[in-house]
Coordinates of C-alpha atoms in Angstrom, one line a residue:
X780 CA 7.4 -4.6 -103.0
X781 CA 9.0 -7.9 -102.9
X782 CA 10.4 -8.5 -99.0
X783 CA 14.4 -9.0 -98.9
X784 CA 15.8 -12.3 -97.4
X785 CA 17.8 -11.1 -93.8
X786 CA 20.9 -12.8 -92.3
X787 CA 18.0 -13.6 -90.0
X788 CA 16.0 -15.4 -92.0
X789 CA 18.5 -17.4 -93.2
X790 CA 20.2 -18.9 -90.3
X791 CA 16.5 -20.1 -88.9
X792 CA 16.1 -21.7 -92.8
X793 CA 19.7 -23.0 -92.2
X794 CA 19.0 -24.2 -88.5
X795 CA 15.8 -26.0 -89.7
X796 CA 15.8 -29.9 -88.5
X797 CA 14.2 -30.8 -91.9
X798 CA 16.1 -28.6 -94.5
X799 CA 19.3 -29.5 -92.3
X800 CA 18.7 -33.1 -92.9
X801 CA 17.7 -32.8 -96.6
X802 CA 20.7 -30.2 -97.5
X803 CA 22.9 -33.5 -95.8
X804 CA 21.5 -35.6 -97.5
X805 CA 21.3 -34.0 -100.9
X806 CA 25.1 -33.0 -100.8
X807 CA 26.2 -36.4 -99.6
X808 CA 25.5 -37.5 -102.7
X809 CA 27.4 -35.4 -104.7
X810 CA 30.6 -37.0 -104.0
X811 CA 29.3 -40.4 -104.3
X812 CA 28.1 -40.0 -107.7
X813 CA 31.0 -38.6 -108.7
X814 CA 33.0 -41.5 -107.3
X815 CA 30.4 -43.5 -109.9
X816 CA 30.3 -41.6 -112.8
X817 CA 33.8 -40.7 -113.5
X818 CA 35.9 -42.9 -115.7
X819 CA 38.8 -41.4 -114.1
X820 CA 37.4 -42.7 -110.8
X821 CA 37.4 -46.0 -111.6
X822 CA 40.8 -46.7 -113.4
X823 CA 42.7 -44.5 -111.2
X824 CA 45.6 -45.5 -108.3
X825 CA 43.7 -46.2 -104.9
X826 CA 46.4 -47.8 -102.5
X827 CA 48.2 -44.9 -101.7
X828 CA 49.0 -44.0 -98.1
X829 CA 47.6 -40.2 -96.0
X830 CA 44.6 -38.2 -96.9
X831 CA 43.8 -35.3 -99.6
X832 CA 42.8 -33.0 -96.6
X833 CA 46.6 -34.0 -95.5
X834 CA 48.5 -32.3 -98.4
X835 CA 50.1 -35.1 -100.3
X836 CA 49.6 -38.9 -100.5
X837 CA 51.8 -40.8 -101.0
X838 CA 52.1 -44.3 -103.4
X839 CA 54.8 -46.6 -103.8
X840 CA 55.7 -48.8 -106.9
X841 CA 57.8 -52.3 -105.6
X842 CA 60.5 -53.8 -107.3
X843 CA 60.0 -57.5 -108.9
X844 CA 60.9 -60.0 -106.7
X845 CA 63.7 -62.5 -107.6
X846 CA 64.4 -66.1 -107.4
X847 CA 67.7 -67.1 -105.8
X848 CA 68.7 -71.0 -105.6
X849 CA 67.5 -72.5 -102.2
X850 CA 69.9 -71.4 -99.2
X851 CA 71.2 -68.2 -100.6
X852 CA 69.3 -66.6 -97.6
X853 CA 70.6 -68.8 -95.0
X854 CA 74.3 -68.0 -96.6
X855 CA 74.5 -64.6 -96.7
X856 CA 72.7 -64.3 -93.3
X857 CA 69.3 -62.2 -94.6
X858 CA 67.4 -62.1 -97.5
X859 CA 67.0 -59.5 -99.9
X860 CA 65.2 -56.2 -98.8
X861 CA 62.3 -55.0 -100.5
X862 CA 62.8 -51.9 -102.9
X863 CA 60.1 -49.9 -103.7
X864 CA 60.1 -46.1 -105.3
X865 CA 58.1 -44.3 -103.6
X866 CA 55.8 -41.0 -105.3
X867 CA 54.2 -38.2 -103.5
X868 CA 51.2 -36.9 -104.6
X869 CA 50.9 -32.9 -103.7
X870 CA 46.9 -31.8 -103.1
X871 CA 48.4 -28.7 -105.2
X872 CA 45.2 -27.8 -107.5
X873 CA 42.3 -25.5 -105.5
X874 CA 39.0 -25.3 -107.6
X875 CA 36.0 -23.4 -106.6
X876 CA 31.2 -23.7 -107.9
X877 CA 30.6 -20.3 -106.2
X878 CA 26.9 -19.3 -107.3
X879 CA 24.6 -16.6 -106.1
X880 CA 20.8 -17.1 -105.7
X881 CA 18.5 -14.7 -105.6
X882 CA 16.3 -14.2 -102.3
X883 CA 13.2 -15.2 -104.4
X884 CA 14.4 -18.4 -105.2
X885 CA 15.6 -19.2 -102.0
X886 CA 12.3 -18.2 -100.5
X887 CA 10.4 -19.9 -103.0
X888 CA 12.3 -23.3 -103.5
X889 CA 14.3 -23.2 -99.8
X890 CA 17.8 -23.4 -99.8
X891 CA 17.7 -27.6 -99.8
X892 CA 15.7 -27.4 -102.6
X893 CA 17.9 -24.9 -104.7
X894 CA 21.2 -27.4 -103.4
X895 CA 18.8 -30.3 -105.3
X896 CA 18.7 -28.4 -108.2
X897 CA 22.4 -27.6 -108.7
X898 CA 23.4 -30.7 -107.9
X899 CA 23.2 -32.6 -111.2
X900 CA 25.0 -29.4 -113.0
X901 CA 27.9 -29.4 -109.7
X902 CA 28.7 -32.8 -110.5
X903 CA 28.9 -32.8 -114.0
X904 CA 31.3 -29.8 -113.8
X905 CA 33.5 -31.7 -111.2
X906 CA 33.2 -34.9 -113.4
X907 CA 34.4 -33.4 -116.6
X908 CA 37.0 -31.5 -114.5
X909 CA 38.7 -34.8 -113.1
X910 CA 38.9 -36.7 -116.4
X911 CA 40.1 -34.4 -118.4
X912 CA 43.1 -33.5 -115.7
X913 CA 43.5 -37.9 -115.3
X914 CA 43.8 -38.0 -118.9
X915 CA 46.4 -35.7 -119.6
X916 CA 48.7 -37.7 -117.8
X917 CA 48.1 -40.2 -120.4
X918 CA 50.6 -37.9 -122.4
X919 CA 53.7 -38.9 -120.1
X920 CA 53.3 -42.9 -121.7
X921 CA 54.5 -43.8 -125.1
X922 CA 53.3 -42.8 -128.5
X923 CA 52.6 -45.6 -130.9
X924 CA 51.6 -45.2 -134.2
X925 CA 48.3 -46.6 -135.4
X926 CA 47.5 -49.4 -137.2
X927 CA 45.3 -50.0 -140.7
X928 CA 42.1 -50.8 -138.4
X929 CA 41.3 -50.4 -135.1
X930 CA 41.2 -53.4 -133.6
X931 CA 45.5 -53.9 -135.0
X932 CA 45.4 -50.5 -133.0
X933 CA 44.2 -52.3 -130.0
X934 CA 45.9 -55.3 -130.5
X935 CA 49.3 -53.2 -130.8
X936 CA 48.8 -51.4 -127.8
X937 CA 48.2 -54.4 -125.8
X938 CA 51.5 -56.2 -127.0
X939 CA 53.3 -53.2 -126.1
X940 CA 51.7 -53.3 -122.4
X941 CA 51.6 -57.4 -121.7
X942 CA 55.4 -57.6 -123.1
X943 CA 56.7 -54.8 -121.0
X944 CA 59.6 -55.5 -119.2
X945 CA 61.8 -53.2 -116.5
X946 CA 62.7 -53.4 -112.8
X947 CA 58.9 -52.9 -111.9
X948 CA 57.2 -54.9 -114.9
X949 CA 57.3 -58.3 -116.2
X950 CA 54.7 -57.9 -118.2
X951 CA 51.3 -57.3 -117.6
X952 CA 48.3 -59.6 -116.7
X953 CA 45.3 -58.7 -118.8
X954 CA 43.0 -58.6 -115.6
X955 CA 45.4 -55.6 -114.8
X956 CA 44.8 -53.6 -118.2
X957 CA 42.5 -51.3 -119.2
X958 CA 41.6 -49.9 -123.1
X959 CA 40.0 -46.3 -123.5
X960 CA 38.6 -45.3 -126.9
X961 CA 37.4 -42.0 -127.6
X962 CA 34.2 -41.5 -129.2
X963 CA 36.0 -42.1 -133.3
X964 CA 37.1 -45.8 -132.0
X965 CA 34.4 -46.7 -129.4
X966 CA 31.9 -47.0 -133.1
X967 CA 33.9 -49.7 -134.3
X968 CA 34.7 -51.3 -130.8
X969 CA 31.1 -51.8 -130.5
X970 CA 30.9 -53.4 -133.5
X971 CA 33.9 -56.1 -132.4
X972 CA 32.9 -56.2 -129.3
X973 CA 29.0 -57.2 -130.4
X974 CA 30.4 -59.9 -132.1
X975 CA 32.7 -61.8 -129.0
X976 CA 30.7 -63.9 -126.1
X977 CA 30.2 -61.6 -123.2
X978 CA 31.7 -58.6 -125.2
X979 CA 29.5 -56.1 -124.2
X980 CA 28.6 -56.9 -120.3
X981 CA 29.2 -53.2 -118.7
X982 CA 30.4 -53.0 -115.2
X983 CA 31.8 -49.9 -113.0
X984 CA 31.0 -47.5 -116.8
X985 CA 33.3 -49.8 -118.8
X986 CA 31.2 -50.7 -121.6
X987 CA 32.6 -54.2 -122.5
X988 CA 35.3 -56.4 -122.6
X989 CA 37.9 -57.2 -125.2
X990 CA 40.8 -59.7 -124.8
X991 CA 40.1 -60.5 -121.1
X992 CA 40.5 -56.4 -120.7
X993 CA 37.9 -53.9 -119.5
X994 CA 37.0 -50.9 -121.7
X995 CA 35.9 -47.6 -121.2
X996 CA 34.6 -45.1 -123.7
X997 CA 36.7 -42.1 -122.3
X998 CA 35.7 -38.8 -124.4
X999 CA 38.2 -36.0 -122.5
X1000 CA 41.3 -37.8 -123.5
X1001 CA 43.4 -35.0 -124.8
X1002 CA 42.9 -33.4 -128.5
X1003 CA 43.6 -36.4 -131.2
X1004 CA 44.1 -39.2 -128.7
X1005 CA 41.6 -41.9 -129.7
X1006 CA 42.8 -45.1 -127.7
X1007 CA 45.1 -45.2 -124.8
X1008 CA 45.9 -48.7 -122.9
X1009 CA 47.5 -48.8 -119.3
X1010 CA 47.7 -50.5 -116.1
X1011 CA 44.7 -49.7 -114.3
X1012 CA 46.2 -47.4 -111.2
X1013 CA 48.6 -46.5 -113.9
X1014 CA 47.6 -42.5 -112.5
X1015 CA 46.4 -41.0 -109.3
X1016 CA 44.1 -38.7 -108.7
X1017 CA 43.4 -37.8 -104.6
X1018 CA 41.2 -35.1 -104.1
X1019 CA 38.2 -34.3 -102.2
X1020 CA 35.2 -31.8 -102.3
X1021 CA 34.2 -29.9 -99.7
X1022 CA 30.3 -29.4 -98.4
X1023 CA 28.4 -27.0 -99.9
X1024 CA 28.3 -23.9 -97.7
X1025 CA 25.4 -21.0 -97.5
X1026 CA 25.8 -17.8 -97.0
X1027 CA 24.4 -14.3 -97.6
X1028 CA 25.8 -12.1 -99.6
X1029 CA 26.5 -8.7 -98.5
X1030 CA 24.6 -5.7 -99.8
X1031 CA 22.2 -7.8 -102.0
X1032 CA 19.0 -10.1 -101.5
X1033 CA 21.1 -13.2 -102.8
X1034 CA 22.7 -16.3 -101.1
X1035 CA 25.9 -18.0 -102.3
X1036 CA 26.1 -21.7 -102.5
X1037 CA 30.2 -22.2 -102.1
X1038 CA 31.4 -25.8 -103.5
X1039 CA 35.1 -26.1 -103.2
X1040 CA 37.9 -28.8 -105.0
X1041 CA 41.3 -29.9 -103.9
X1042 CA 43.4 -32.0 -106.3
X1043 CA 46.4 -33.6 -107.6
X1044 CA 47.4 -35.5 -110.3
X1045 CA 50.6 -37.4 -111.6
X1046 CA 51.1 -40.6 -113.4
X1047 CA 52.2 -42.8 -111.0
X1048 CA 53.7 -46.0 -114.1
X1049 CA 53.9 -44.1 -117.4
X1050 CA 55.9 -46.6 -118.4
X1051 CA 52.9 -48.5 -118.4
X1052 CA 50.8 -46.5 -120.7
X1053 CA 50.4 -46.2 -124.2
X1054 CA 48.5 -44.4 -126.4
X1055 CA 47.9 -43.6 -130.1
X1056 CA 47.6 -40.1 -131.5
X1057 CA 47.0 -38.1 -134.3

């Protein structure tokens, strides 16, 4: 008769130097590959002010600056104050990886070596969780309809952005811009990005560069967007994970692994994106 894991057992596996240092180890790196591998993570708004575990961060978008003739300042006795709109961010979206293993596999692989083994699958889930809630903000920009080819697609879309003009924007630097194609475009973005010197150098997942601007093949776009084109920061994501927690589970020879995600989402300068859409 197989022998059941106790609360007993458990707590000593927990308590062990080694498999406390490898279990550290292994779920350190689930966030940090995440941070890596995520589109969403790289494109996304990073200078806002608080903390995730804080409840709400918040960013702020500054008003243009404008030039006055020389001694308005000294004239009016001050200079002009600096507006800026500022956006919270509410940490309002709770997730939850709660998985059960069975006493056998804990006792066989240890309950490091099981954390090893989910890993991969943990962040995978929390990766195709955070794009697809980014990219969905996408939705809040402007709609333009596509060209004959893709590249006029592209080219549109980036008119619209690097001619934008408001109280924020006076257009927009192509160093500041970001294309995402879906996997329909990203075939034929290949094929013009082949053909342009330093076209398809990768960095940080974007898998070239077209027009001075970084792209990124981005495949949880919403249903029938194929190419989208924003500020990079454009949206903001905080969130953070939580360490995996072990426990057993009552009235069975299983242990729970417990993974939990706290979110939110909100585009920050919709004004700055623009997508096309079927």
């Amino acid at each position: 008769m197989e022998e059941k894991i106790t609360q007993e057992a458990l707590n000593i596996m927990m308590q062990d130097g080694t498999t406390k240092e490898n279990l550290k180890y292994v779920l350190s790196g689930v966030l940090e590959n995440v941070s890596a591998r995520a589109v969403s993570e790289q494109i996304k708004a990073k200078n806002g002010s608080g903390t995730p575990e804080g409840g709400v961060i918040e960013y702020k978008r500054f008003v243009n600056a404008e030039l006055k003739d020389k001694g308005t300042a000294r004239k009016a006795g001050e200079g002009d104050k600096v507006k800026a709109k500022p956006v919270k961010v509410y940490i309002d979206t709770d997730k939850e990886i709660v998985e059960e293993l069975q006493g056998k596999d804990v006792k066989l692989y240890g309950i490091d070596g099981m954390a090893e083994r989910r890993k991969v699958n943990h962040q995978s889930a929390i990766i195709r969780y955070l794009d697809r809630e980014f990219f969905k903000e996408i939705l809040k920009g402007t709609k333009v309809e596509a060209k004959a080819t893709v590249q006029e697609t592209i080219d549109e879309l980036l008119t619209n952005a690097r001619t934008l003009k408001n109280d924020f924007i006076d257009g927009i630097e192509s160093d500041l811009l970001v294309i995402c194609v879906d996997t329909k475009y990203r075939k034929e973005m290949k094929k013009i990005l082949d053909d342009l010197p330093n076209g398809t150098d990768p960095k940080e997942q974007a898998i070239g560069m077209y027009d001075s601007v970084r792209v990124y093949e981005a495949t949880r776009m919403p249903e029938g967007v194929h190419c989208a084109v924003m500020i990079d920061g454009a949206i903001a994501q905080p969130y953070y994970v939580s360490e995996y927690g072990a426990e057993k589970v009552p009235f069975d020879d299983a242990v729970a692994l417990e993974d939990f995600l706290s979110k939110g989402t909100k585009a920050l300068m919709e004004d700055t994106i623009f997508y096309v859409q079927d």
